[in-house]
């Protein structure tokens, strides 16, 4: 290292040791504006972070997104055709498939099937709203009218026995 590089390094270390002043705050504000314009925070990031933080069961089993498909309708010649989206989640103990169908008046209908899924308690979390239902003996469940947003499913054995851990899906946009 040259003498000039040593002096520059010593000056940087001295500046780092000083408290933050108005010049530092102006530089940080300028840097923030650069990132806000050039690399803004994705709109759904805050909701995703909230989902991750609010998981109330740290020992929950997290499902993986298996596949996502949007079927094309053969012969459809209009943009008004409503398309259903099917998403499958898998975990060691449960496979869950949901079909998200847009509704004419806005929002969506969520039809789901879990296997093995007899009498599971099912939660659908969307932002600050939690919708609840119970899967039937075949593992089928429905949420009739759901607002658009970032959503996550939580599935628990009915009655929530002490040895049972919930299965939590990754958040998806509906």
mmCIF file of C-alpha atoms in Angstrom:
data_model
loop_
_atom_site.group_PDB
_atom_site.id
_atom_site.type_symbol
_atom_site.label_atom_id
_atom_site.label_comp_id
_atom_site.label_asym_id
_atom_site.label_seq_id
_atom_site.Cartn_x
_atom_site.Cartn_y
_atom_site.Cartn_z
ATOM 1 C CA UNK A 1 0.000 0.000 0.000
ATOM 2 C CA UNK A 2 1.342 3.414 -0.961
ATOM 3 C CA UNK A 3 1.644 6.337 1.448
ATOM 4 C CA UNK A 4 -1.225 8.106 -0.353
ATOM 5 C CA UNK A 5 -3.495 5.054 0.008
ATOM 6 C CA UNK A 6 -2.584 4.779 3.701
ATOM 7 C CA UNK A 7 -3.497 8.448 4.280
ATOM 8 C CA UNK A 8 -6.833 7.998 2.474
ATOM 9 C CA UNK A 9 -7.595 4.905 4.528
ATOM 10 C CA UNK A 10 -6.744 6.707 7.766
ATOM 11 C CA UNK A 11 -9.001 9.626 6.766
ATOM 12 C CA UNK A 12 -11.906 7.251 5.984
ATOM 13 C CA UNK A 13 -11.472 5.503 9.339
ATOM 14 C CA UNK A 14 -11.472 8.886 11.123
ATOM 15 C CA UNK A 15 -14.678 9.929 9.344
ATOM 16 C CA UNK A 16 -16.341 6.577 10.155
ATOM 17 C CA UNK A 17 -15.629 7.107 13.850
ATOM 18 C CA UNK A 18 -17.344 10.509 13.945
ATOM 19 C CA UNK A 19 -21.093 10.883 14.664
ATOM 20 C CA UNK A 20 -23.484 11.343 11.751
ATOM 21 C CA UNK A 21 -23.831 15.013 10.835
ATOM 22 C CA UNK A 22 -25.953 17.087 8.427
ATOM 23 C CA UNK A 23 -23.620 16.350 5.515
ATOM 24 C CA UNK A 24 -24.027 12.607 6.115
ATOM 25 C CA UNK A 25 -27.807 12.963 6.293
ATOM 26 C CA UNK A 26 -27.878 14.892 2.990
ATOM 27 C CA UNK A 27 -25.708 12.230 1.333
ATOM 28 C CA UNK A 28 -27.948 9.435 2.659
ATOM 29 C CA UNK A 29 -31.100 11.265 1.491
ATOM 30 C CA UNK A 30 -29.579 11.685 -1.973
ATOM 31 C CA UNK A 31 -28.621 8.003 -2.080
ATOM 32 C CA UNK A 32 -32.169 7.052 -1.011
ATOM 33 C CA UNK A 33 -33.651 9.081 -3.891
ATOM 34 C CA UNK A 34 -31.330 7.312 -6.346
ATOM 35 C CA UNK A 35 -32.583 3.895 -5.156
ATOM 36 C CA UNK A 36 -36.237 4.967 -5.022
ATOM 37 C CA UNK A 37 -36.059 5.974 -8.689
ATOM 38 C CA UNK A 38 -33.637 3.345 -10.021
ATOM 39 C CA UNK A 39 -34.594 0.304 -7.922
ATOM 40 C CA UNK A 40 -37.887 0.912 -6.099
ATOM 41 C CA UNK A 41 -39.176 -1.458 -3.429
ATOM 42 C CA UNK A 42 -41.598 -3.959 -5.031
ATOM 43 C CA UNK A 43 -45.197 -3.112 -4.048
ATOM 44 C CA UNK A 44 -45.813 -6.532 -2.465
ATOM 45 C CA UNK A 45 -42.577 -6.689 -0.441
ATOM 46 C CA UNK A 46 -44.060 -5.154 2.709
ATOM 47 C CA UNK A 47 -46.973 -7.632 2.663
ATOM 48 C CA UNK A 48 -44.569 -10.552 2.129
ATOM 49 C CA UNK A 49 -42.434 -9.436 5.069
ATOM 50 C CA UNK A 50 -45.533 -9.082 7.266
ATOM 51 C CA UNK A 51 -46.600 -12.631 6.349
ATOM 52 C CA UNK A 52 -43.193 -13.972 7.256
ATOM 53 C CA UNK A 53 -43.061 -12.106 10.564
ATOM 54 C CA UNK A 54 -46.604 -12.911 11.684
ATOM 55 C CA UNK A 55 -46.334 -16.666 11.357
ATOM 56 C CA UNK A 56 -47.522 -17.671 14.770
ATOM 57 C CA UNK A 57 -46.145 -21.202 14.690
ATOM 58 C CA UNK A 58 -42.379 -21.409 14.266
ATOM 59 C CA UNK A 59 -42.602 -25.189 14.008
ATOM 60 C CA UNK A 60 -44.970 -24.999 11.063
ATOM 61 C CA UNK A 61 -44.348 -27.108 7.990
ATOM 62 C CA UNK A 62 -43.827 -24.864 4.977
ATOM 63 C CA UNK A 63 -45.277 -26.101 1.703
ATOM 64 C CA UNK A 64 -43.510 -25.582 -1.620
ATOM 65 C CA UNK A 65 -45.158 -24.119 -4.699
ATOM 66 C CA UNK A 66 -45.315 -27.095 -7.069
ATOM 67 C CA UNK A 67 -46.729 -25.627 -10.237
ATOM 68 C CA UNK A 68 -48.787 -22.763 -11.489
ATOM 69 C CA UNK A 69 -50.806 -22.808 -14.679
ATOM 70 C CA UNK A 70 -53.228 -20.605 -16.528
ATOM 71 C CA UNK A 71 -55.177 -22.748 -18.978
ATOM 72 C CA UNK A 72 -55.783 -21.277 -22.399
ATOM 73 C CA UNK A 73 -59.302 -21.700 -23.722
ATOM 74 C CA UNK A 74 -59.270 -23.102 -27.255
ATOM 75 C CA UNK A 75 -61.288 -21.039 -29.690
ATOM 76 C CA UNK A 76 -61.862 -18.135 -27.287
ATOM 77 C CA UNK A 77 -61.998 -14.933 -29.330
ATOM 78 C CA UNK A 78 -62.624 -12.348 -26.636
ATOM 79 C CA UNK A 79 -60.658 -10.690 -23.867
ATOM 80 C CA UNK A 80 -63.733 -10.945 -21.618
ATOM 81 C CA UNK A 81 -63.202 -14.662 -20.962
ATOM 82 C CA UNK A 82 -62.494 -15.265 -17.296
ATOM 83 C CA UNK A 83 -59.539 -17.583 -16.711
ATOM 84 C CA UNK A 84 -59.002 -19.816 -13.729
ATOM 85 C CA UNK A 85 -55.539 -20.186 -12.255
ATOM 86 C CA UNK A 86 -54.520 -23.455 -10.609
ATOM 87 C CA UNK A 87 -51.742 -23.626 -8.031
ATOM 88 C CA UNK A 88 -50.441 -26.739 -6.254
ATOM 89 C CA UNK A 89 -48.479 -26.775 -2.993
ATOM 90 C CA UNK A 90 -46.691 -29.808 -1.593
ATOM 91 C CA UNK A 91 -45.164 -30.581 1.780
ATOM 92 C CA UNK A 92 -44.057 -33.773 3.488
ATOM 93 C CA UNK A 93 -47.515 -34.385 4.944
ATOM 94 C CA UNK A 94 -49.969 -32.595 2.652
ATOM 95 C CA UNK A 95 -50.648 -31.721 -0.982
ATOM 96 C CA UNK A 96 -52.991 -28.815 -1.603
ATOM 97 C CA UNK A 97 -54.357 -27.623 -4.939
ATOM 98 C CA UNK A 98 -56.302 -24.389 -5.286
ATOM 99 C CA UNK A 99 -58.132 -22.976 -8.261
ATOM 100 C CA UNK A 100 -58.541 -19.214 -8.297
ATOM 101 C CA UNK A 101 -61.435 -18.075 -10.467
ATOM 102 C CA UNK A 102 -62.015 -14.366 -11.185
ATOM 103 C CA UNK A 103 -65.567 -13.208 -10.475
ATOM 104 C CA UNK A 104 -67.527 -10.863 -12.761
ATOM 105 C CA UNK A 105 -68.072 -8.246 -10.038
ATOM 106 C CA UNK A 106 -64.435 -8.246 -8.900
ATOM 107 C CA UNK A 107 -62.576 -10.453 -6.488
ATOM 108 C CA UNK A 108 -62.091 -14.189 -6.867
ATOM 109 C CA UNK A 109 -63.468 -17.538 -5.747
ATOM 110 C CA UNK A 110 -60.936 -19.944 -4.244
ATOM 111 C CA UNK A 111 -61.705 -23.667 -4.516
ATOM 112 C CA UNK A 112 -59.259 -25.993 -2.802
ATOM 113 C CA UNK A 113 -58.540 -29.669 -2.306
ATOM 114 C CA UNK A 114 -56.104 -31.077 0.250
ATOM 115 C CA UNK A 115 -54.918 -34.650 0.505
ATOM 116 C CA UNK A 116 -55.013 -36.175 2.990
ATOM 117 C CA UNK A 117 -57.361 -33.443 4.035
ATOM 118 C CA UNK A 118 -60.413 -34.717 5.830
ATOM 119 C CA UNK A 119 -61.757 -32.063 8.182
ATOM 120 C CA UNK A 120 -58.767 -29.707 8.043
ATOM 121 C CA UNK A 121 -59.124 -26.201 9.447
ATOM 122 C CA UNK A 122 -58.183 -23.861 6.592
ATOM 123 C CA UNK A 123 -57.217 -20.194 6.909
ATOM 124 C CA UNK A 124 -56.776 -17.832 3.975
ATOM 125 C CA UNK A 125 -54.746 -14.780 4.996
ATOM 126 C CA UNK A 126 -54.918 -11.693 2.810
ATOM 127 C CA UNK A 127 -53.221 -8.654 4.309
ATOM 128 C CA UNK A 128 -54.828 -8.049 7.699
ATOM 129 C CA UNK A 129 -57.876 -10.220 6.882
ATOM 130 C CA UNK A 130 -58.085 -13.912 7.813
ATOM 131 C CA UNK A 131 -60.889 -16.022 6.332
ATOM 132 C CA UNK A 132 -61.606 -19.443 7.887
ATOM 133 C CA UNK A 133 -63.351 -22.606 6.779
ATOM 134 C CA UNK A 134 -63.151 -26.371 7.301
ATOM 135 C CA UNK A 135 -62.370 -28.882 4.554
ATOM 136 C CA UNK A 136 -64.998 -31.592 4.113
ATOM 137 C CA UNK A 137 -64.322 -35.338 4.491
ATOM 138 C CA UNK A 138 -62.837 -35.374 0.951
ATOM 139 C CA UNK A 139 -60.487 -32.463 1.683
ATOM 140 C CA UNK A 140 -62.478 -29.900 -0.342
ATOM 141 C CA UNK A 141 -62.846 -26.289 0.811
ATOM 142 C CA UNK A 142 -64.165 -23.061 -0.732
ATOM 143 C CA UNK A 143 -63.826 -19.334 -0.132
ATOM 144 C CA UNK A 144 -66.706 -17.820 -2.152
ATOM 145 C CA UNK A 145 -65.787 -14.110 -2.388
ATOM 146 C CA UNK A 146 -62.169 -13.084 -1.838
ATOM 147 C CA UNK A 147 -60.567 -9.705 -2.496
ATOM 148 C CA UNK A 148 -57.466 -9.508 -4.663
ATOM 149 C CA UNK A 149 -54.138 -9.330 -2.874
ATOM 150 C CA UNK A 150 -51.209 -11.296 -1.535
ATOM 151 C CA UNK A 151 -52.622 -14.487 0.003
ATOM 152 C CA UNK A 152 -51.349 -17.393 2.068
ATOM 153 C CA UNK A 153 -53.008 -20.609 3.235
ATOM 154 C CA UNK A 154 -52.570 -22.145 6.682
ATOM 155 C CA UNK A 155 -53.926 -25.700 7.084
ATOM 156 C CA UNK A 156 -54.257 -27.422 10.482
ATOM 157 C CA UNK A 157 -55.631 -30.725 11.663
ATOM 158 C CA UNK A 158 -59.170 -30.072 12.914
ATOM 159 C CA UNK A 159 -59.024 -29.500 16.664
ATOM 160 C CA UNK A 160 -55.331 -28.561 16.533
ATOM 161 C CA UNK A 161 -53.912 -31.462 18.516
ATOM 162 C CA UNK A 162 -50.726 -30.691 20.420
ATOM 163 C CA UNK A 163 -48.534 -32.853 18.176
ATOM 164 C CA UNK A 164 -49.922 -31.410 14.955
ATOM 165 C CA UNK A 165 -48.036 -28.670 13.122
ATOM 166 C CA UNK A 166 -49.792 -26.417 10.641
ATOM 167 C CA UNK A 167 -48.815 -26.441 6.967
ATOM 168 C CA UNK A 168 -48.190 -22.941 5.623
ATOM 169 C CA UNK A 169 -48.010 -22.118 1.920
ATOM 170 C CA UNK A 170 -45.833 -19.459 0.341
ATOM 171 C CA UNK A 171 -47.685 -16.226 -0.360
ATOM 172 C CA UNK A 172 -49.200 -15.892 -3.849
ATOM 173 C CA UNK A 173 -50.914 -13.009 -5.574
ATOM 174 C CA UNK A 174 -54.626 -13.587 -6.208
#
